[in-house]
């Protein structure tokens, strides 16, 4: 059964919509959201359709459903704020970029955190690196009940935090830590989204803060470079050298909070309180 885990932090008239990753949960965006709220922003950490339940809940949805839930959350935020920024982690970064491409008049800036067009990081097993072929397998009906299980270090360099999150994830607490595996068909949907967003990157005119771990274990730096080299708006690249894929919770999360708050503040052209 799906549990509702999204969060809303009330702040000023500049807002940030935060989007978690595939099989993830809003909890992975909560520390970033709290930091941005401390800097004066109204923040909504949304929950993607089909997430925070079991694998069957996720498989009942596809990327069009996930994106529809993003659009619904953006519409709700636009009723509360004068200026809207969007930020996402991993697949959430792709959904953020798509929203910016589709709504250039409504999205003021984008936080592109650990963008994942392909799972090609150093910890991804050789077989899993062939997951870009999954749309074909899904089309012919092969592998609906198969998953790629998460592998250590689970995107987290901080060993203490890694132990906490992996324990919750492997213990079945999907609302707190997400699912322990990526269903093949959901990955196929993600690759469909990635292909769409890749084509739309030139339509992104909003400024983008592109933050990526230099040693990302899930998605190599080429994913960030793809965004930097193809969007039409100005970009700022932030490389994090003491984190893995989950940069919103890992060792340099405070740096990410501070740089995000400052970036959105510069775009807004208004002074913001220092991010706590």
Short mmCIF file of C-alpha atoms in Angstrom, two decimals:
data_model
loop_
_atom_site.label_atom_id
_atom_site.label_comp_id
_atom_site.label_asym_id
_atom_site.label_seq_id
_atom_site.Cartn_x
_atom_site.Cartn_y
_atom_site.Cartn_z
CA UNK A 1 0.00 0.00 0.00
CA UNK A 2 1.32 3.44 -0.94
CA UNK A 3 2.14 5.74 1.98
CA UNK A 4 2.02 9.51 1.60
CA UNK A 5 5.42 10.98 2.50
CA UNK A 6 5.56 14.32 0.70
CA UNK A 7 6.32 17.48 2.67
CA UNK A 8 5.56 21.19 2.50
CA UNK A 9 7.65 23.90 4.19
CA UNK A 10 5.98 27.31 4.08
CA UNK A 11 8.23 30.27 3.31
CA UNK A 12 8.36 33.28 1.03
CA UNK A 13 6.92 33.98 -2.42
CA UNK A 14 9.79 32.19 -4.17
CA UNK A 15 9.12 28.46 -4.24
CA UNK A 16 11.05 25.28 -4.98
CA UNK A 17 9.46 22.03 -6.11
CA UNK A 18 11.70 19.04 -5.28
CA UNK A 19 11.40 15.70 -7.10
CA UNK A 20 12.87 12.40 -5.91
CA UNK A 21 14.26 9.61 -8.08
CA UNK A 22 13.00 6.32 -9.49
CA UNK A 23 11.97 3.88 -6.70
CA UNK A 24 12.88 6.66 -4.26
CA UNK A 25 10.96 8.73 -1.75
CA UNK A 26 10.54 12.41 -0.81
CA UNK A 27 12.69 11.67 2.25
CA UNK A 28 15.78 11.84 0.03
CA UNK A 29 14.92 15.50 -0.68
CA UNK A 30 13.90 16.52 2.84
CA UNK A 31 17.25 17.84 4.12
CA UNK A 32 17.70 19.91 0.97
CA UNK A 33 14.13 21.14 1.32
CA UNK A 34 14.62 22.16 4.94
CA UNK A 35 17.81 24.01 4.09
CA UNK A 36 16.13 25.90 1.25
CA UNK A 37 13.22 26.74 3.54
CA UNK A 38 15.68 28.12 6.10
CA UNK A 39 16.95 30.38 3.31
CA UNK A 40 13.43 31.76 2.82
CA UNK A 41 11.88 29.55 0.14
CA UNK A 42 8.53 27.81 0.17
CA UNK A 43 9.38 24.17 -0.56
CA UNK A 44 7.28 21.19 -1.60
CA UNK A 45 8.91 17.77 -1.69
CA UNK A 46 6.45 15.94 -3.90
CA UNK A 47 5.78 12.21 -4.20
CA UNK A 48 5.79 10.67 -7.66
CA UNK A 49 2.83 8.56 -8.74
CA UNK A 50 3.22 4.87 -7.89
CA UNK A 51 6.05 5.42 -5.40
CA UNK A 52 6.36 4.67 -1.66
CA UNK A 53 4.50 1.40 -1.98
CA UNK A 54 5.53 -2.00 -3.33
CA UNK A 55 6.81 -3.04 -6.74
CA UNK A 56 3.29 -3.69 -8.04
CA UNK A 57 2.28 -0.13 -7.16
CA UNK A 58 5.22 1.16 -9.15
CA UNK A 59 4.60 -1.17 -12.10
CA UNK A 60 1.02 0.09 -12.32
CA UNK A 61 2.45 3.45 -13.43
CA UNK A 62 4.78 4.70 -16.16
CA UNK A 63 6.74 7.85 -16.87
CA UNK A 64 3.73 9.71 -18.21
CA UNK A 65 2.04 9.13 -14.84
CA UNK A 66 5.13 10.27 -12.97
CA UNK A 67 5.33 13.41 -15.07
CA UNK A 68 1.60 14.10 -14.66
CA UNK A 69 2.10 14.08 -10.89
CA UNK A 70 4.95 16.60 -11.33
CA UNK A 71 2.71 18.89 -13.38
CA UNK A 72 -0.04 18.64 -10.78
CA UNK A 73 2.39 19.56 -8.00
CA UNK A 74 3.77 22.47 -10.05
CA UNK A 75 0.27 23.82 -10.65
CA UNK A 76 -0.44 23.69 -6.91
CA UNK A 77 2.83 25.49 -6.14
CA UNK A 78 2.12 28.21 -8.70
CA UNK A 79 -0.98 29.10 -6.70
CA UNK A 80 1.20 29.72 -3.63
CA UNK A 81 4.30 31.46 -5.01
CA UNK A 82 5.22 34.22 -7.47
CA UNK A 83 8.31 32.49 -8.85
CA UNK A 84 8.88 28.75 -9.11
CA UNK A 85 12.13 26.81 -9.20
CA UNK A 86 12.33 23.06 -9.64
CA UNK A 87 14.99 20.59 -8.56
CA UNK A 88 15.28 16.84 -8.86
CA UNK A 89 17.61 13.99 -7.98
CA UNK A 90 18.55 11.26 -10.47
CA UNK A 91 15.42 10.57 -12.55
CA UNK A 92 13.86 13.51 -10.70
CA UNK A 93 16.43 15.71 -12.44
CA UNK A 94 15.10 14.53 -15.81
CA UNK A 95 11.52 15.29 -14.76
CA UNK A 96 12.67 18.74 -13.62
CA UNK A 97 14.30 19.41 -16.98
CA UNK A 98 11.19 18.27 -18.83
CA UNK A 99 9.03 20.61 -16.77
CA UNK A 100 11.39 23.49 -17.58
CA UNK A 101 11.34 22.57 -21.28
CA UNK A 102 7.55 22.36 -21.39
CA UNK A 103 6.90 25.47 -19.27
CA UNK A 104 9.60 28.05 -20.05
CA UNK A 105 7.39 30.90 -18.82
CA UNK A 106 6.71 29.29 -15.45
CA UNK A 107 10.03 27.74 -14.35
CA UNK A 108 12.61 30.29 -13.23
CA UNK A 109 15.51 27.89 -12.68
CA UNK A 110 16.45 24.23 -12.32
CA UNK A 111 18.48 22.26 -9.81
CA UNK A 112 19.85 19.28 -11.77
CA UNK A 113 21.11 16.90 -9.07
CA UNK A 114 22.82 13.68 -10.17
CA UNK A 115 21.02 13.60 -13.53
CA UNK A 116 20.62 10.02 -14.75
CA UNK A 117 20.04 9.39 -18.44
CA UNK A 118 21.93 6.09 -18.21
CA UNK A 119 22.93 3.89 -15.31
CA UNK A 120 26.63 3.84 -16.13
CA UNK A 121 28.37 4.55 -12.82
CA UNK A 122 31.26 2.50 -11.48
CA UNK A 123 29.14 0.32 -9.16
CA UNK A 124 26.62 -0.74 -11.81
CA UNK A 125 27.06 -4.45 -12.71
CA UNK A 126 27.89 -5.24 -16.32
CA UNK A 127 24.48 -6.81 -16.96
CA UNK A 128 22.66 -3.82 -15.51
CA UNK A 129 24.58 -1.51 -17.85
CA UNK A 130 22.63 -3.14 -20.67
CA UNK A 131 19.39 -1.89 -19.13
CA UNK A 132 18.95 0.60 -21.99
CA UNK A 133 17.70 -2.46 -23.92
CA UNK A 134 14.79 -2.92 -21.50
CA UNK A 135 12.24 -0.92 -23.55
CA UNK A 136 12.60 -3.60 -26.23
CA UNK A 137 12.11 -6.42 -23.69
CA UNK A 138 9.06 -4.67 -22.30
CA UNK A 139 7.64 -4.26 -25.78
CA UNK A 140 7.80 -8.02 -26.36
CA UNK A 141 6.55 -8.83 -22.86
CA UNK A 142 9.73 -10.23 -21.32
CA UNK A 143 10.75 -9.70 -17.69
CA UNK A 144 7.79 -8.03 -16.01
CA UNK A 145 8.58 -9.61 -12.64
CA UNK A 146 12.34 -9.11 -12.84
CA UNK A 147 14.32 -6.41 -11.04
CA UNK A 148 17.87 -5.15 -10.81
CA UNK A 149 18.64 -5.18 -7.09
CA UNK A 150 20.40 -2.19 -5.56
CA UNK A 151 24.14 -2.71 -5.03
CA UNK A 152 26.50 -1.34 -2.36
CA UNK A 153 27.39 1.44 -1.76
CA UNK A 154 23.75 2.35 -2.58
CA UNK A 155 24.76 5.81 -3.80
CA UNK A 156 26.02 6.90 -0.37
CA UNK A 157 29.64 7.53 0.60
CA UNK A 158 28.87 8.25 4.27
CA UNK A 159 29.21 4.77 5.79
CA UNK A 160 27.02 5.44 8.83
CA UNK A 161 24.21 6.89 6.75
CA UNK A 162 24.60 4.08 4.22
CA UNK A 163 24.05 1.50 6.95
CA UNK A 164 20.90 3.26 8.16
CA UNK A 165 19.34 3.67 4.74
CA UNK A 166 20.26 0.23 3.43
CA UNK A 167 18.80 -1.35 6.58
CA UNK A 168 15.50 0.46 6.05
CA UNK A 169 15.44 -0.28 2.31
CA UNK A 170 16.32 -3.97 2.63
CA UNK A 171 13.92 -4.23 5.56
CA UNK A 172 11.00 -3.25 3.36
CA UNK A 173 10.43 0.33 4.54
CA UNK A 174 9.89 1.75 1.05
CA UNK A 175 8.29 4.95 2.38
CA UNK A 176 11.51 5.84 4.22
CA UNK A 177 14.19 4.49 1.92
CA UNK A 178 12.61 3.40 -1.37
CA UNK A 179 12.50 -0.02 -2.99
CA UNK A 180 15.53 -2.35 -2.82
CA UNK A 181 15.38 -3.06 -6.54
CA UNK A 182 14.50 -1.43 -9.84
CA UNK A 183 11.79 -3.37 -11.71
CA UNK A 184 12.80 -3.97 -15.32
CA UNK A 185 9.61 -2.45 -16.69
CA UNK A 186 10.00 0.68 -14.55
CA UNK A 187 13.56 1.05 -15.80
CA UNK A 188 12.22 0.69 -19.34
CA UNK A 189 9.86 3.58 -18.61
CA UNK A 190 12.73 5.63 -17.23
CA UNK A 191 14.69 5.12 -20.43
CA UNK A 192 11.66 6.24 -22.41
CA UNK A 193 11.61 9.41 -20.32
CA UNK A 194 15.36 9.86 -20.79
CA UNK A 195 15.05 9.66 -24.58
CA UNK A 196 12.28 12.27 -24.53
CA UNK A 197 14.16 14.66 -22.24
CA UNK A 198 17.36 14.31 -24.23
CA UNK A 199 15.51 15.59 -27.32
CA UNK A 200 13.99 18.44 -25.31
CA UNK A 201 17.18 19.74 -23.68
CA UNK A 202 17.60 22.61 -26.18
CA UNK A 203 14.15 23.84 -25.09
CA UNK A 204 15.41 24.41 -21.54
CA UNK A 205 16.09 28.14 -21.35
CA UNK A 206 15.96 28.50 -17.55
CA UNK A 207 19.31 28.75 -15.72
CA UNK A 208 20.50 25.35 -14.46
CA UNK A 209 22.64 24.47 -11.47
CA UNK A 210 24.10 21.10 -12.48
CA UNK A 211 25.40 19.30 -9.38
CA UNK A 212 27.03 15.88 -9.70
CA UNK A 213 29.37 13.68 -7.71
CA UNK A 214 32.72 13.38 -9.45
CA UNK A 215 32.80 9.70 -8.38
CA UNK A 216 29.09 9.01 -8.88
CA UNK A 217 28.59 5.27 -8.49
CA UNK A 218 25.25 5.17 -10.34
CA UNK A 219 25.44 7.73 -13.16
CA UNK A 220 28.77 8.86 -14.59
CA UNK A 221 29.72 12.49 -15.01
CA UNK A 222 28.84 12.25 -18.72
CA UNK A 223 25.19 12.55 -17.68
CA UNK A 224 25.84 16.00 -16.21
CA UNK A 225 27.94 17.00 -19.20
CA UNK A 226 25.07 16.03 -21.50
CA UNK A 227 22.86 18.56 -19.74
CA UNK A 228 25.53 21.26 -19.66
CA UNK A 229 26.29 20.90 -23.36
CA UNK A 230 22.72 20.82 -24.66
CA UNK A 231 20.45 23.13 -22.66
CA UNK A 232 19.98 26.62 -24.06
CA UNK A 233 19.99 28.52 -20.78
CA UNK A 234 23.02 29.48 -18.65
CA UNK A 235 24.56 26.71 -16.57
CA UNK A 236 26.67 26.40 -13.45
CA UNK A 237 28.46 23.11 -12.77
CA UNK A 238 29.03 21.99 -9.17
CA UNK A 239 31.25 18.92 -8.77
CA UNK A 240 31.14 17.20 -5.39
CA UNK A 241 34.27 15.18 -4.61
CA UNK A 242 33.28 13.54 -1.30
CA UNK A 243 29.87 12.13 -2.23
CA UNK A 244 28.34 9.40 -4.31
CA UNK A 245 25.07 9.48 -6.25
CA UNK A 246 22.70 10.54 -3.44
CA UNK A 247 24.16 14.03 -3.15
CA UNK A 248 21.08 15.41 -1.38
CA UNK A 249 21.83 13.30 1.72
CA UNK A 250 25.54 12.45 1.46
CA UNK A 251 28.58 14.12 3.02
CA UNK A 252 28.41 17.37 1.05
CA UNK A 253 24.68 18.01 1.43
CA UNK A 254 25.35 21.32 3.23
CA UNK A 255 27.42 22.53 0.29
CA UNK A 256 24.59 21.53 -2.05
CA UNK A 257 22.05 23.40 0.08
CA UNK A 258 24.16 26.54 0.24
CA UNK A 259 24.97 26.58 -3.46
CA UNK A 260 21.36 25.85 -4.44
CA UNK A 261 19.98 28.62 -2.23
CA UNK A 262 22.56 31.07 -3.58
CA UNK A 263 21.94 30.03 -7.19
CA UNK A 264 18.17 30.42 -6.95
CA UNK A 265 18.68 33.72 -5.13
CA UNK A 266 20.87 35.10 -7.91
CA UNK A 267 18.32 34.07 -10.51
CA UNK A 268 15.55 35.68 -8.50
CA UNK A 269 17.62 38.83 -8.12
CA UNK A 270 16.64 39.11 -4.48
CA UNK A 271 18.70 38.59 -1.32
CA UNK A 272 17.98 35.39 0.59
CA UNK A 273 18.76 34.40 4.16
CA UNK A 274 21.79 32.14 4.55
CA UNK A 275 20.86 28.48 4.31
CA UNK A 276 21.18 26.81 7.70
#
